[in-house]
Short mmCIF file of N, CA, C and O in Angstrom, two decimals:
data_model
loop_
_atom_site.label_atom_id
_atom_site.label_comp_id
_atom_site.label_asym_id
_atom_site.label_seq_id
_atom_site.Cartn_x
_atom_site.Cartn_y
_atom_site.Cartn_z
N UNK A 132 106.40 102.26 62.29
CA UNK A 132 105.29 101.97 61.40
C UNK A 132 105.29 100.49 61.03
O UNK A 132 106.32 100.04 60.54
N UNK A 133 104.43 99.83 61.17
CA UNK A 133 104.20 98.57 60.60
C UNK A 133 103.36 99.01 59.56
O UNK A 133 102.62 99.98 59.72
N UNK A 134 103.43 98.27 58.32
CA UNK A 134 102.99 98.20 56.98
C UNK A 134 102.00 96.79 57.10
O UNK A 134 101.14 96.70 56.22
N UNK A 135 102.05 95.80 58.02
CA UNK A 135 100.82 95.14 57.76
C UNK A 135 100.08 95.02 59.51
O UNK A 135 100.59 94.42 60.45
N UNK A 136 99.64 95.27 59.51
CA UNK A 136 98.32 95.65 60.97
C UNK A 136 97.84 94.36 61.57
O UNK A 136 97.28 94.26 62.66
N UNK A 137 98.14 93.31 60.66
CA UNK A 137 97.90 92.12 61.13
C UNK A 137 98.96 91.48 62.01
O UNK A 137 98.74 90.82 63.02
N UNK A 138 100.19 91.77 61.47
CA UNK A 138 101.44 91.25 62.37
C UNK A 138 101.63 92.22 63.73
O UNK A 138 102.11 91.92 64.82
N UNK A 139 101.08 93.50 63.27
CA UNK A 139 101.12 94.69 64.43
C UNK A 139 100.26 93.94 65.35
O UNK A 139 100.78 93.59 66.40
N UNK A 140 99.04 93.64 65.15
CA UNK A 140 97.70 92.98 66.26
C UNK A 140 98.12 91.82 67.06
O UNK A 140 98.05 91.52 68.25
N UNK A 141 98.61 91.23 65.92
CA UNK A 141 99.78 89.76 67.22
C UNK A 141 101.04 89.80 67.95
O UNK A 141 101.39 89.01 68.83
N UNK A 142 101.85 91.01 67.40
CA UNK A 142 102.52 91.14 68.27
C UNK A 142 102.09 92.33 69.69
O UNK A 142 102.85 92.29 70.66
N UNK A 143 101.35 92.95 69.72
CA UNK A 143 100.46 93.58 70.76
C UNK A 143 99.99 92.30 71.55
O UNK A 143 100.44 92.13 72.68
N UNK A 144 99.11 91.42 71.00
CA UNK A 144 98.37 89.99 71.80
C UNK A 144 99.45 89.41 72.33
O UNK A 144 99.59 89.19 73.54
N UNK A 145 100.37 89.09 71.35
CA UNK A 145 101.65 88.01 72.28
C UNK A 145 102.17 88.91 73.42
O UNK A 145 102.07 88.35 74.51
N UNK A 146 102.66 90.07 73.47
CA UNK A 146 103.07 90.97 74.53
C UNK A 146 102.15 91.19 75.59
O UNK A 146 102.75 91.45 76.64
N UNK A 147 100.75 91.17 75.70
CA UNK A 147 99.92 91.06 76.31
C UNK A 147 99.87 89.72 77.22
O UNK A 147 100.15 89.62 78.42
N UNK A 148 99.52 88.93 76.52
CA UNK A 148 99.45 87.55 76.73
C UNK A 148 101.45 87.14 78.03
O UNK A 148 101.58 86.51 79.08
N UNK A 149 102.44 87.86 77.22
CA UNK A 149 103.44 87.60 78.52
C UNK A 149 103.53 88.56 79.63
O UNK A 149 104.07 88.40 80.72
N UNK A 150 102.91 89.56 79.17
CA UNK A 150 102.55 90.55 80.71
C UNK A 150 101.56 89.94 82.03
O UNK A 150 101.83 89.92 83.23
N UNK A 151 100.62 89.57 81.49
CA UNK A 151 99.31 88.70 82.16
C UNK A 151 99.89 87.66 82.52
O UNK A 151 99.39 87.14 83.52
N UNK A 152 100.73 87.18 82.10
CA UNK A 152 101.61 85.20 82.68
C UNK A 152 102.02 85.93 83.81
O UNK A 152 101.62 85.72 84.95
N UNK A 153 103.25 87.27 83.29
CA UNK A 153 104.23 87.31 84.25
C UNK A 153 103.65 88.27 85.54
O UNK A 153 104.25 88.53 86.58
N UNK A 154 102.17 88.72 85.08
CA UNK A 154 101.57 89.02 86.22
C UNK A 154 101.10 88.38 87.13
O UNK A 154 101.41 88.79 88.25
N UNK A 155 100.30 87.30 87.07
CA UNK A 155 99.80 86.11 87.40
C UNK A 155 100.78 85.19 87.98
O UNK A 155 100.42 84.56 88.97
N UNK A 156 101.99 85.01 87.51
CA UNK A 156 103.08 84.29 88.20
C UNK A 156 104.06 84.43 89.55
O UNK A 156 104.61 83.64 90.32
N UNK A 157 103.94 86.15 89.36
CA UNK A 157 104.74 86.58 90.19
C UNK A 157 103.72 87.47 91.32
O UNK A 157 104.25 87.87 92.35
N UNK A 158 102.50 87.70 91.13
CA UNK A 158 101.55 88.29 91.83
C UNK A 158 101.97 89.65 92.08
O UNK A 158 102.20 90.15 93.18
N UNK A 159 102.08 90.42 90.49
CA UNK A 159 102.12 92.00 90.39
C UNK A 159 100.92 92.49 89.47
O UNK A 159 100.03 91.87 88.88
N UNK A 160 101.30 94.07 89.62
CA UNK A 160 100.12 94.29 88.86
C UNK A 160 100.74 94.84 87.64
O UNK A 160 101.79 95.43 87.89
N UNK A 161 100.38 94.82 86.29
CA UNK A 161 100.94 95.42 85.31
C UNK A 161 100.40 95.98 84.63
O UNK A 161 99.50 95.48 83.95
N UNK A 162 100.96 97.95 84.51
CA UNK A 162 100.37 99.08 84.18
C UNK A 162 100.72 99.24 82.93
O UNK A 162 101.94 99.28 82.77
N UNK A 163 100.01 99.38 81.88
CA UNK A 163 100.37 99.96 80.64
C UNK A 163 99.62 101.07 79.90
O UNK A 163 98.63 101.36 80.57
N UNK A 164 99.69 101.91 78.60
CA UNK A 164 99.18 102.83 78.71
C UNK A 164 98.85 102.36 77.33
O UNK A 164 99.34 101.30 76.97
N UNK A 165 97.92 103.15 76.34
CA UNK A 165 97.04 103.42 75.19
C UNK A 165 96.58 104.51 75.16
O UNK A 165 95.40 104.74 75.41
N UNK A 166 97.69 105.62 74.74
CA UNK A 166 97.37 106.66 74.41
C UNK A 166 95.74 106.92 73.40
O UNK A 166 95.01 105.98 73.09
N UNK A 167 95.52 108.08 73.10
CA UNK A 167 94.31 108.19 72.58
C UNK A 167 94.97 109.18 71.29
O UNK A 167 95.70 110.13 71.59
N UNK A 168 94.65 108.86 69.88
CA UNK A 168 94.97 109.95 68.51
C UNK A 168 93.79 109.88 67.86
O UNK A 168 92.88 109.06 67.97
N UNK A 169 93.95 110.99 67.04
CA UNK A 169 92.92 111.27 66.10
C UNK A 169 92.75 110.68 64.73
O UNK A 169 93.78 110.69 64.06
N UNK A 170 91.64 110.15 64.13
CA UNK A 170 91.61 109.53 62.71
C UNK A 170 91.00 110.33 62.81
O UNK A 170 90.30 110.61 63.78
N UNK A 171 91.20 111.15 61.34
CA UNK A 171 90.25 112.17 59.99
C UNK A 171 89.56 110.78 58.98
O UNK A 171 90.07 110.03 58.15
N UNK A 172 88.56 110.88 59.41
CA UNK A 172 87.71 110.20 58.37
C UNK A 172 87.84 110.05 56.95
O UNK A 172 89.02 109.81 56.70
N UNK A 173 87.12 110.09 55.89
CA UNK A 173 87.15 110.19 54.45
C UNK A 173 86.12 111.65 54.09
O UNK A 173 86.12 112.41 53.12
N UNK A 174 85.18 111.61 55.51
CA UNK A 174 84.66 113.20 54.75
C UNK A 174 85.27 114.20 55.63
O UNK A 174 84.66 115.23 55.92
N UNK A 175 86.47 113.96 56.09
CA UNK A 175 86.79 114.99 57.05
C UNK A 175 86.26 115.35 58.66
O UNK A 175 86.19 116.35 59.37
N UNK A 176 86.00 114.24 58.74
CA UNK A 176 85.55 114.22 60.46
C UNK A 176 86.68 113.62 61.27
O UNK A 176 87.30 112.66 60.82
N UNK A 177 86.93 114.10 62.31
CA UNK A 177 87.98 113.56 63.20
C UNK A 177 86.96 112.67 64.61
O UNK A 177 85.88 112.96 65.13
N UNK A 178 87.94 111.55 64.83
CA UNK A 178 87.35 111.01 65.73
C UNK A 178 88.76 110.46 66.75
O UNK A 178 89.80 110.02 66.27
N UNK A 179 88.48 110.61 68.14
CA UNK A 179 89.57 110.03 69.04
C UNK A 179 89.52 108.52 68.92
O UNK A 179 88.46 107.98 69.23
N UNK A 180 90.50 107.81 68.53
CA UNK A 180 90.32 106.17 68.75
C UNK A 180 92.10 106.23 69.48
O UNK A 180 92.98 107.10 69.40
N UNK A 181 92.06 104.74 70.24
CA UNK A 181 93.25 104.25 71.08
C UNK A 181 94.27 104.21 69.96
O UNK A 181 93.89 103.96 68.81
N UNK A 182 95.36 104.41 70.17
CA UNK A 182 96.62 104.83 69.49
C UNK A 182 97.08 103.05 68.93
O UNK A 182 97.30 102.77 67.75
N UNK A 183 97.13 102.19 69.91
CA UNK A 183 97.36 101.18 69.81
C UNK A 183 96.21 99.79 69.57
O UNK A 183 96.38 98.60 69.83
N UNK A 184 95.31 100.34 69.10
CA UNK A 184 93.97 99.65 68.36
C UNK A 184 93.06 99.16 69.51
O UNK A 184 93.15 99.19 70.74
N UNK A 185 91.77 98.52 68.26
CA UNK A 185 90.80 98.76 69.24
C UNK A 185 91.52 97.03 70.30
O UNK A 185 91.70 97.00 71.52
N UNK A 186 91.71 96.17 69.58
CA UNK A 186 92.11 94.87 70.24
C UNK A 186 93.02 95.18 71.58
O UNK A 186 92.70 94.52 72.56
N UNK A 187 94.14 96.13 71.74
CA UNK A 187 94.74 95.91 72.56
C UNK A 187 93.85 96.34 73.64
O UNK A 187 93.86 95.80 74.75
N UNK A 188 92.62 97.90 73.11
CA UNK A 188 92.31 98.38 74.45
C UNK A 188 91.53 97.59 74.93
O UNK A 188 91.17 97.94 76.05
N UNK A 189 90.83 96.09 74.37
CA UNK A 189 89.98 95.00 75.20
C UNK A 189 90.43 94.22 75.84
O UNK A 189 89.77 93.54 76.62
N UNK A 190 91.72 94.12 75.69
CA UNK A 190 92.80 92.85 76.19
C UNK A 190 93.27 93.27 77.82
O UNK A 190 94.03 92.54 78.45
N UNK A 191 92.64 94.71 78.47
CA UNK A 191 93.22 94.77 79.73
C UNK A 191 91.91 94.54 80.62
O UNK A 191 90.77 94.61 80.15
N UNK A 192 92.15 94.31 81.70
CA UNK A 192 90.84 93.48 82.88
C UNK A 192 90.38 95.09 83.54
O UNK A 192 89.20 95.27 83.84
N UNK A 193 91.34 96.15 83.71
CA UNK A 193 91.16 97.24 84.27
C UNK A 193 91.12 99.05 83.25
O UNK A 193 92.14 99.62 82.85
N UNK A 194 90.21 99.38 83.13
CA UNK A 194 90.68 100.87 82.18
C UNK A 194 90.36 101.81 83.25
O UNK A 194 89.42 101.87 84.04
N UNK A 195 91.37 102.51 83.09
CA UNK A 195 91.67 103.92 83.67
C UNK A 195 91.62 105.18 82.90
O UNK A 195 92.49 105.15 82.03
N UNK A 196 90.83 106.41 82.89
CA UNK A 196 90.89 107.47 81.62
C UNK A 196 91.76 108.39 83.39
O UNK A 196 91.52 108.15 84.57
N UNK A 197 92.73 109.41 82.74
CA UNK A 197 93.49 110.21 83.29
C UNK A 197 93.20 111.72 82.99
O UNK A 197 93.88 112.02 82.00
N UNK A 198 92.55 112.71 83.39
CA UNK A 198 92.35 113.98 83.17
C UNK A 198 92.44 114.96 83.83
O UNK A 198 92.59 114.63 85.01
N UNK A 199 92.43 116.12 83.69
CA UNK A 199 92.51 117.24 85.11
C UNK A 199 90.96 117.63 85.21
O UNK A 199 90.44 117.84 84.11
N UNK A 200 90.45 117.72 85.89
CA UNK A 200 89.38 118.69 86.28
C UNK A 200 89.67 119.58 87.19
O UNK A 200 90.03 119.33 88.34
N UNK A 201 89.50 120.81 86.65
CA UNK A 201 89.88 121.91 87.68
C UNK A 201 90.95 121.78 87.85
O UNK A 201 91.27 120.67 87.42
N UNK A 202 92.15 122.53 88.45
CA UNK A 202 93.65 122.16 88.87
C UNK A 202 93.61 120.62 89.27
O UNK A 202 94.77 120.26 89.43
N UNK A 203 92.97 119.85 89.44
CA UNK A 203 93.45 118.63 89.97
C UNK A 203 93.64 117.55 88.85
O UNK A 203 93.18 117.74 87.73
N UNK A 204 94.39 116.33 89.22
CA UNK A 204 94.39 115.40 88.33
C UNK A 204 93.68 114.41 88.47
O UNK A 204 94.22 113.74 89.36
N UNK A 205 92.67 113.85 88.07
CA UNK A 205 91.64 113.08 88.52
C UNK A 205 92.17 111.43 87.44
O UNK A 205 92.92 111.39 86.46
N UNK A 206 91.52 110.44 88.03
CA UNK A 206 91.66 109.01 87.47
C UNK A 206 90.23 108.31 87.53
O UNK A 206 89.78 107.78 88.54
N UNK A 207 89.54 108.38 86.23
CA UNK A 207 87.93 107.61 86.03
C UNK A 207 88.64 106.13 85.89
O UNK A 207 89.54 105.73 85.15
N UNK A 208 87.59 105.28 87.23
CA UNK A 208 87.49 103.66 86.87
C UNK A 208 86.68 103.38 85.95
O UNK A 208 85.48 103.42 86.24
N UNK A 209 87.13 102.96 84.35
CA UNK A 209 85.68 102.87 83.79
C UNK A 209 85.16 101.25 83.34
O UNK A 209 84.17 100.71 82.84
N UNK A 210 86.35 100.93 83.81
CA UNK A 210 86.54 99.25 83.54
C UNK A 210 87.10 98.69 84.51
O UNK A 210 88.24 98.99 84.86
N UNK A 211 86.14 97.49 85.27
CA UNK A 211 86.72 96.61 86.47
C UNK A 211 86.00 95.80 86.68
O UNK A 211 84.87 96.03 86.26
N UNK A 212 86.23 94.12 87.60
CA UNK A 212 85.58 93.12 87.35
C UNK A 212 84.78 93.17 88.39
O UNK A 212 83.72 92.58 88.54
N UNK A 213 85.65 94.35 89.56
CA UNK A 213 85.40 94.35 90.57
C UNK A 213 84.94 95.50 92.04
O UNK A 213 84.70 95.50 93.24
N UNK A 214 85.07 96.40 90.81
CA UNK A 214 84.83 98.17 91.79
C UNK A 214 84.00 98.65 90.70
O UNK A 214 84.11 98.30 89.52
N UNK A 215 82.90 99.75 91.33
CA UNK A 215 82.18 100.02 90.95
C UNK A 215 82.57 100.94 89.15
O UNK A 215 83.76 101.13 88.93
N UNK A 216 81.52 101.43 88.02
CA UNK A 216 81.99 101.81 86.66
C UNK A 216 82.38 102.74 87.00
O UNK A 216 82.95 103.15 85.99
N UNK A 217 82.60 103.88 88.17
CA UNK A 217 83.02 105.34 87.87
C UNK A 217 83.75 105.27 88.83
O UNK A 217 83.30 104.21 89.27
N UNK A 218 84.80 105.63 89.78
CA UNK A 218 85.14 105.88 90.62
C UNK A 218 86.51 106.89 90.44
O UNK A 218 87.54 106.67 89.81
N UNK A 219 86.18 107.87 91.09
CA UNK A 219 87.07 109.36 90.83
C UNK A 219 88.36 109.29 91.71
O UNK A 219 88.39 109.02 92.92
N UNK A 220 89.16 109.50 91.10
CA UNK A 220 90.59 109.40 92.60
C UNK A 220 91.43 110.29 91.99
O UNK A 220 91.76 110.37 90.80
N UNK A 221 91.72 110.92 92.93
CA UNK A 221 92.67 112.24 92.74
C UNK A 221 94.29 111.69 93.42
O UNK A 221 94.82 111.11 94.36
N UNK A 222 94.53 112.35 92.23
CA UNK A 222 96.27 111.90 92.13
C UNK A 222 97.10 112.96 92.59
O UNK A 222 96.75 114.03 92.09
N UNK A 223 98.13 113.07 93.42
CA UNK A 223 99.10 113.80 94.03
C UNK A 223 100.35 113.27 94.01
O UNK A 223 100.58 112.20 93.46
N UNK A 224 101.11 113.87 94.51
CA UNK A 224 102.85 113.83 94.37
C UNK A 224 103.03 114.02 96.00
O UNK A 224 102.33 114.85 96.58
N UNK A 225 103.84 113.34 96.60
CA UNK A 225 104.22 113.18 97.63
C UNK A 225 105.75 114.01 97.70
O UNK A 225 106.54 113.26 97.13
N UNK A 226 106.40 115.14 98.14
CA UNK A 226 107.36 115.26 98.22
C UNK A 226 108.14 115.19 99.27
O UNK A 226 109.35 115.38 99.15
#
Protein backbone atom coordinates (compact mmCIF):
# COMPACT_ATOMS: atom_id res chain seq x y z
CA UNK A 1 0.00 0.00 0.00
CA UNK A 2 1.30 3.35 -0.67
CA UNK A 3 -0.43 6.07 1.41
CA UNK A 4 0.43 8.86 -1.07
CA UNK A 5 -0.54 7.98 -4.96
CA UNK A 6 1.60 10.62 -6.03
CA UNK A 7 4.95 8.94 -5.11
CA UNK A 8 3.10 5.56 -6.25
CA UNK A 9 2.56 7.43 -10.02
CA UNK A 10 6.41 8.26 -10.20
CA UNK A 11 7.65 5.44 -9.16
CA UNK A 12 5.45 3.36 -11.85
CA UNK A 13 6.81 6.36 -14.59
CA UNK A 14 10.48 5.99 -13.44
CA UNK A 15 10.16 2.04 -13.82
CA UNK A 16 8.58 2.52 -17.04
CA UNK A 17 10.77 5.02 -18.33
CA UNK A 18 13.97 2.19 -17.41
CA UNK A 19 12.10 -0.64 -19.08
CA UNK A 20 11.66 1.44 -22.47
CA UNK A 21 15.71 2.59 -22.23
CA UNK A 22 16.55 -0.95 -21.53
CA UNK A 23 14.26 -1.96 -24.30
CA UNK A 24 15.43 0.33 -26.83
CA UNK A 25 19.09 -0.32 -25.91
CA UNK A 26 19.30 -3.77 -26.07
CA UNK A 27 16.56 -4.35 -28.88
CA UNK A 28 13.98 -6.52 -26.68
CA UNK A 29 10.61 -6.43 -26.19
CA UNK A 30 9.24 -5.77 -22.69
CA UNK A 31 6.05 -7.53 -21.41
CA UNK A 32 4.31 -6.31 -18.44
CA UNK A 33 0.96 -6.80 -17.06
CA UNK A 34 -2.00 -4.39 -15.40
CA UNK A 35 -4.21 -6.44 -13.96
CA UNK A 36 -7.87 -5.16 -13.99
CA UNK A 37 -9.93 -4.60 -10.05
CA UNK A 38 -12.96 -3.33 -9.08
CA UNK A 39 -13.77 0.30 -7.51
CA UNK A 40 -17.33 0.46 -5.64
CA UNK A 41 -18.22 3.90 -6.23
CA UNK A 42 -19.85 6.21 -3.46
CA UNK A 43 -23.45 5.07 -4.55
CA UNK A 44 -22.48 1.59 -4.78
CA UNK A 45 -21.69 0.94 -8.34
CA UNK A 46 -18.74 -1.15 -9.22
CA UNK A 47 -16.62 -0.35 -12.09
CA UNK A 48 -13.42 -2.41 -13.60
CA UNK A 49 -10.41 0.14 -13.69
CA UNK A 50 -6.42 -1.06 -14.20
CA UNK A 51 -5.08 -2.22 -10.87
CA UNK A 52 -2.03 -0.12 -11.41
CA UNK A 53 -3.73 3.31 -12.53
CA UNK A 54 -4.96 4.96 -15.25
CA UNK A 55 -1.15 6.61 -16.04
CA UNK A 56 0.66 3.43 -16.14
CA UNK A 57 -2.01 1.81 -18.56
CA UNK A 58 -1.05 4.92 -21.17
CA UNK A 59 2.60 4.63 -20.74
CA UNK A 60 2.74 1.21 -22.90
CA UNK A 61 3.04 1.60 -27.03
CA UNK A 62 1.18 -1.96 -27.20
CA UNK A 63 -2.26 -3.24 -25.12
CA UNK A 64 -3.17 -6.66 -25.12
CA UNK A 65 -6.74 -7.76 -23.26
CA UNK A 66 -6.30 -11.80 -22.53
CA UNK A 67 -9.63 -13.90 -22.36
CA UNK A 68 -11.09 -17.32 -23.15
CA UNK A 69 -13.77 -17.50 -25.62
CA UNK A 70 -15.14 -20.77 -25.79
CA UNK A 71 -12.41 -23.32 -24.49
CA UNK A 72 -9.82 -21.28 -26.17
CA UNK A 73 -7.56 -18.56 -24.96
CA UNK A 74 -7.77 -15.72 -27.17
CA UNK A 75 -5.36 -12.27 -27.13
CA UNK A 76 -7.37 -8.78 -28.44
CA UNK A 77 -4.74 -6.19 -30.13
CA UNK A 78 -6.41 -3.17 -28.91
CA UNK A 79 -3.49 -0.86 -28.93
CA UNK A 80 -0.65 -0.58 -31.64
CA UNK A 81 1.22 1.98 -33.69
CA UNK A 82 1.32 -0.50 -36.09
CA UNK A 83 -1.23 -3.60 -36.64
CA UNK A 84 -4.52 -3.24 -37.15
CA UNK A 85 -7.23 -2.19 -33.53
CA UNK A 86 -8.52 -5.83 -33.20
CA UNK A 87 -6.58 -8.63 -34.02
CA UNK A 88 -7.57 -12.13 -32.38
CA UNK A 89 -4.68 -14.73 -31.72
CA UNK A 90 -5.15 -17.80 -30.06
CA UNK A 91 -2.72 -18.91 -27.55
CA UNK A 92 -1.49 -22.59 -27.04
CA UNK A 93 1.09 -24.54 -25.12
CA UNK A 94 3.50 -26.41 -27.02
CA UNK A 95 4.38 -29.67 -25.25
Amino acid sequence: DFPDMAQRTRILNELTLLLTKAAHAHQLAVVTTNQVTTRVGPGGEATLVPALGESFAHSCTARCILHWQGGERVAHLIKSPRLPEVVPISIFTLL
